[in-house]
PDB file of N, CA and C in Angstrom:
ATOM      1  N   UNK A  27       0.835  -1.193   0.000  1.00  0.00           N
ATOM      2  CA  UNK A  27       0.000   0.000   0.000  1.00  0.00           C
ATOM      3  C   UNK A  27       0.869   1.241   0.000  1.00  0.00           C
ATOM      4  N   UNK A  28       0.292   2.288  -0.460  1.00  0.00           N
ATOM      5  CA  UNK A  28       0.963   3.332  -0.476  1.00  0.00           C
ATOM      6  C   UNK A  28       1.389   4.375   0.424  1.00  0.00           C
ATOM      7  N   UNK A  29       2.707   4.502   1.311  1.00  0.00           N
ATOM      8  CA  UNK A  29       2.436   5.568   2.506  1.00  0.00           C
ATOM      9  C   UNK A  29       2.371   6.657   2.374  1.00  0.00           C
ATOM     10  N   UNK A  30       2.224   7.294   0.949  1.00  0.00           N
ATOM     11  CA  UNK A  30       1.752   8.530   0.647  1.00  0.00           C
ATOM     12  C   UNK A  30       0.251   8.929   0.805  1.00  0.00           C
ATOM     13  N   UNK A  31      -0.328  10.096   0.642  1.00  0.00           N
ATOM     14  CA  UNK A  31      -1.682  10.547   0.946  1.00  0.00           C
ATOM     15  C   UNK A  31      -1.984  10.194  -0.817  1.00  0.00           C
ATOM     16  N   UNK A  32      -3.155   9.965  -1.473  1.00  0.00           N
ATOM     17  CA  UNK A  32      -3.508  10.294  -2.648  1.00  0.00           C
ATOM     18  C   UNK A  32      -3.402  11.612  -3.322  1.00  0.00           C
ATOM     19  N   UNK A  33      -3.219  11.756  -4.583  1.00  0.00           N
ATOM     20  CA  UNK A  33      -3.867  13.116  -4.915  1.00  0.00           C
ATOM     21  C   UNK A  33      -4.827  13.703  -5.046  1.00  0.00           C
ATOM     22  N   UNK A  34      -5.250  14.556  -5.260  1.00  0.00           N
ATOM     23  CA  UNK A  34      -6.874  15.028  -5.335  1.00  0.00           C
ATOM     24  C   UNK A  34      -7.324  14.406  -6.300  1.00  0.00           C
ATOM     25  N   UNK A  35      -6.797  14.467  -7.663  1.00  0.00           N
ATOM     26  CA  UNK A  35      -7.461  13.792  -8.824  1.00  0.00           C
ATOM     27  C   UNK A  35      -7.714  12.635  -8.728  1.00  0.00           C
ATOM     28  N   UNK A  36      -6.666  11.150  -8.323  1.00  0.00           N
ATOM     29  CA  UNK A  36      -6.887  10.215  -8.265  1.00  0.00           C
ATOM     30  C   UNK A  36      -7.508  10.061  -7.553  1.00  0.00           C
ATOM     31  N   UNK A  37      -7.688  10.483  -5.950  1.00  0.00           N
ATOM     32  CA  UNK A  37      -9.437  10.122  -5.276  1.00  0.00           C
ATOM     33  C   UNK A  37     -10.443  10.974  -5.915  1.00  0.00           C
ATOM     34  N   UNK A  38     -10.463  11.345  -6.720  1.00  0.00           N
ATOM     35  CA  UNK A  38     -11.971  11.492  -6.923  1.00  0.00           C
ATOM     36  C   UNK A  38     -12.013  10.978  -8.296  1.00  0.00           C
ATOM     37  N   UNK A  39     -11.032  10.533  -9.070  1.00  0.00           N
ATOM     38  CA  UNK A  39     -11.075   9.633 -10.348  1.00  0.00           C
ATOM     39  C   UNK A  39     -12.116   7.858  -9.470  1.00  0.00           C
ATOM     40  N   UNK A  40     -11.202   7.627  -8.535  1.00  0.00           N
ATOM     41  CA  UNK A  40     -11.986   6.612  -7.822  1.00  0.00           C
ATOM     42  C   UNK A  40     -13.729   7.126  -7.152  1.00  0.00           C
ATOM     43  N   UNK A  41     -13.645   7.810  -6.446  1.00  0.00           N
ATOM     44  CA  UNK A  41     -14.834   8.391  -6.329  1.00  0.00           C
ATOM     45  C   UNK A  41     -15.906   8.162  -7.114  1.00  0.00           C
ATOM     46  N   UNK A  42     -15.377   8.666  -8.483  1.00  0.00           N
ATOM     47  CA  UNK A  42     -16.355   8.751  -9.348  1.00  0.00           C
ATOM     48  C   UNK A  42     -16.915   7.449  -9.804  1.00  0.00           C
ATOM     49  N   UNK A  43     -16.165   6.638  -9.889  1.00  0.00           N
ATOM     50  CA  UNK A  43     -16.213   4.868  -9.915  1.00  0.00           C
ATOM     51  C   UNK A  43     -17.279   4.712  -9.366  1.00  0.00           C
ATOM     52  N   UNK A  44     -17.018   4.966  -7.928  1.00  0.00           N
ATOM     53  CA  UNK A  44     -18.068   4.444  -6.999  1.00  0.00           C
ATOM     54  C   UNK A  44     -19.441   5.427  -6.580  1.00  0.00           C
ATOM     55  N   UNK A  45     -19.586   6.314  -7.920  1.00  0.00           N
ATOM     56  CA  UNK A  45     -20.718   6.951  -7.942  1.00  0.00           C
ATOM     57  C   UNK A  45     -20.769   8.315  -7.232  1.00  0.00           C
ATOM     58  N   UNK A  46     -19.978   8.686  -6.923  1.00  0.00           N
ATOM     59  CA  UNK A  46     -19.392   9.867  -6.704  1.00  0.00           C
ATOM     60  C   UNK A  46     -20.221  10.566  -7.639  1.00  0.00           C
ATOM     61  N   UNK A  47     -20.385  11.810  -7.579  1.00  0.00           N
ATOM     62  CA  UNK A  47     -21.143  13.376  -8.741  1.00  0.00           C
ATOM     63  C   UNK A  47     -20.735  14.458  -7.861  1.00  0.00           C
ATOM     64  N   UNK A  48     -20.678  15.713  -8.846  1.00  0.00           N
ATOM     65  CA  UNK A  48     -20.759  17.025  -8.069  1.00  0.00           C
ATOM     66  C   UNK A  48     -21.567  17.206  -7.817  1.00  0.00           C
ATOM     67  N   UNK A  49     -22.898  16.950  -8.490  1.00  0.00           N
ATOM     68  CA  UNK A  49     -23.930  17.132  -8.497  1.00  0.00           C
ATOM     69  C   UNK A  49     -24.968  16.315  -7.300  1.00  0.00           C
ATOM     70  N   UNK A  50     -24.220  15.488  -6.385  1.00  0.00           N
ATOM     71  CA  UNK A  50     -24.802  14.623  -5.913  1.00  0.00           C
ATOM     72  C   UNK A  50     -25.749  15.630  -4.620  1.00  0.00           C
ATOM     73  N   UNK A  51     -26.547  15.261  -4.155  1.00  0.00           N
ATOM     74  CA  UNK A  51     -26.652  16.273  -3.045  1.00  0.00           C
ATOM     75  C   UNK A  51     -25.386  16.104  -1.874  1.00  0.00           C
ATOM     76  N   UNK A  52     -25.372  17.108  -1.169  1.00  0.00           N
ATOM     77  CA  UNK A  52     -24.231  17.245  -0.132  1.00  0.00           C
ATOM     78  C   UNK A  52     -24.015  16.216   0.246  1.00  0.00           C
ATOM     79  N   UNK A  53     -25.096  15.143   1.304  1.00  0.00           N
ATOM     80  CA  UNK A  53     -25.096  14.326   1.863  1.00  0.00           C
ATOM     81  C   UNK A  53     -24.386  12.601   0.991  1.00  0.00           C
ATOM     82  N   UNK A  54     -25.150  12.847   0.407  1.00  0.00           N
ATOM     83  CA  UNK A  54     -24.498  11.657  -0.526  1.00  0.00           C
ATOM     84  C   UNK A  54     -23.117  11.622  -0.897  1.00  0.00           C
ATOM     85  N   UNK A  55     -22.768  12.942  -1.103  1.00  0.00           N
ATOM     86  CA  UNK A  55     -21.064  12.869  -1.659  1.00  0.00           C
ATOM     87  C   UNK A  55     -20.381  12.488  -0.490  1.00  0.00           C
ATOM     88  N   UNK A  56     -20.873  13.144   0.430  1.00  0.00           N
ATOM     89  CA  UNK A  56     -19.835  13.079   1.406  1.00  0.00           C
ATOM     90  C   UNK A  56     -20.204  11.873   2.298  1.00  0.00           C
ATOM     91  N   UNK A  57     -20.947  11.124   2.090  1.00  0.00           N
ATOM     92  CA  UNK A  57     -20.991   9.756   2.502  1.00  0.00           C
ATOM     93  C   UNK A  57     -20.223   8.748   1.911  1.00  0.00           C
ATOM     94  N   UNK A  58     -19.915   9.427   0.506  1.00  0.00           N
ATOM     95  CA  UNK A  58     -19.182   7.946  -0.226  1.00  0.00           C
ATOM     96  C   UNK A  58     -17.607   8.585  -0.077  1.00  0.00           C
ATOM     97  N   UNK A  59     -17.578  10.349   0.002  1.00  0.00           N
ATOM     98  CA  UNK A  59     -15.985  10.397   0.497  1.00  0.00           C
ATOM     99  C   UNK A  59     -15.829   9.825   1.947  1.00  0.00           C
ATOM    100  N   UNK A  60     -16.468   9.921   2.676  1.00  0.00           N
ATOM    101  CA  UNK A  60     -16.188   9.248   4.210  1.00  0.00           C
ATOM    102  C   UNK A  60     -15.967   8.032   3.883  1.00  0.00           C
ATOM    103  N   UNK A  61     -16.886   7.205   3.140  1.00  0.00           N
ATOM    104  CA  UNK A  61     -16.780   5.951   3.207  1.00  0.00           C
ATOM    105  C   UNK A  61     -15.131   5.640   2.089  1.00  0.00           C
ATOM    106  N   UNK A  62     -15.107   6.456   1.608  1.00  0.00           N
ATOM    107  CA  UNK A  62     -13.819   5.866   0.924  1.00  0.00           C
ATOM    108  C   UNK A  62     -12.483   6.750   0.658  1.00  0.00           C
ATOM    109  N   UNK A  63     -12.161   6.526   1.773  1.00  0.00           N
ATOM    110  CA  UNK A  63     -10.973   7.467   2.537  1.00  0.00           C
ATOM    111  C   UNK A  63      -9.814   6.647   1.751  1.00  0.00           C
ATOM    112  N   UNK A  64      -8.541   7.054   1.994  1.00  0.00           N
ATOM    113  CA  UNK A  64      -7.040   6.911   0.495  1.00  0.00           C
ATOM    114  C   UNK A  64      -6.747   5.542   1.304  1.00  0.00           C
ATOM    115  N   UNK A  65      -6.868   4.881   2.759  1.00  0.00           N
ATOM    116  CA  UNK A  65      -6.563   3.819   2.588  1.00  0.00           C
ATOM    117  C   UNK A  65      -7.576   2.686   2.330  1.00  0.00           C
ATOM    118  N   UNK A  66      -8.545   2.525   2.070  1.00  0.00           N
ATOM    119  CA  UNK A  66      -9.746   1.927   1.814  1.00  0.00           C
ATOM    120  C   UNK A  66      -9.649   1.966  -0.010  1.00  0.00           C
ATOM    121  N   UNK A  67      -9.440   3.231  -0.344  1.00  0.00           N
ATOM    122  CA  UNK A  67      -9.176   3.182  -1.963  1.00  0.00           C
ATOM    123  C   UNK A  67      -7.939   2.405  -2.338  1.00  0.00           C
ATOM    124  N   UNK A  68      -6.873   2.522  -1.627  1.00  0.00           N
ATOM    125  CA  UNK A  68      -5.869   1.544  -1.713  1.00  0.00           C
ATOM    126  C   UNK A  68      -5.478   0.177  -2.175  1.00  0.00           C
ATOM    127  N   UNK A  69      -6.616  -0.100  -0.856  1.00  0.00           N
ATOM    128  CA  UNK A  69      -6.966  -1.590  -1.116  1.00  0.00           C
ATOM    129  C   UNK A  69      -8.065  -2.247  -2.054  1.00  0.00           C
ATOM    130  N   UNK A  70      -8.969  -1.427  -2.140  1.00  0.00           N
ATOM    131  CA  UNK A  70      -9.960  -1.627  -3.610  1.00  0.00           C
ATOM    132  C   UNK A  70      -8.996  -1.643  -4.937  1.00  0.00           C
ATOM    133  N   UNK A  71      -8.187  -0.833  -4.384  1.00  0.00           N
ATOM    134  CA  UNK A  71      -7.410  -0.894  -6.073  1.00  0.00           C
ATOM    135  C   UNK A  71      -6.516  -2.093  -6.131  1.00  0.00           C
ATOM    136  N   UNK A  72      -6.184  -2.600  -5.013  1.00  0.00           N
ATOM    137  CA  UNK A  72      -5.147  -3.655  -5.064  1.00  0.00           C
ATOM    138  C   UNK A  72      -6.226  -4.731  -5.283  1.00  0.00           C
ATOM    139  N   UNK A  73      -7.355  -4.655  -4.958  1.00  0.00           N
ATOM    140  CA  UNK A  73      -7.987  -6.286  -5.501  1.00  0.00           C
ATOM    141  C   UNK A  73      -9.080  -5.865  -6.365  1.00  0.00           C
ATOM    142  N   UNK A  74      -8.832  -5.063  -7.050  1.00  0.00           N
ATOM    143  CA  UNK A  74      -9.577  -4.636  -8.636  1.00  0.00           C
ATOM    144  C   UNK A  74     -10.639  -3.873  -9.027  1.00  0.00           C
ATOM    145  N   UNK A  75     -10.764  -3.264  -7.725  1.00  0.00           N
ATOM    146  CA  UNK A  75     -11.662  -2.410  -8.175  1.00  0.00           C
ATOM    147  C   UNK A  75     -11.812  -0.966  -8.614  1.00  0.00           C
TER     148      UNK A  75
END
């Protein structure tokens, strides 16, 4: 895994994967950024997602 922080682009390139929008209402975005914080994306990416 990576002991760096992500960049902005690449978490929200993932984000968007997982249904991420600007457009989403407040609540929703920021439920799926909570839920998918840089080490959680990490590991999705290491087993394919």
């Amino acid at each position: 895994m990576s002991t760096h922080p992500l960049s902005d682009e690449h978490r929200e390139a993932f984000w968007r994967r997982a249904g991420w929008d600007p457009l989403l209402p407040d609540a929703e975005r920021e439920a799926i950024e909570r839920r998918w914080d840089d080490e959680s994306i990490d590991l999705a990416e290491i087993f394919g997602f």
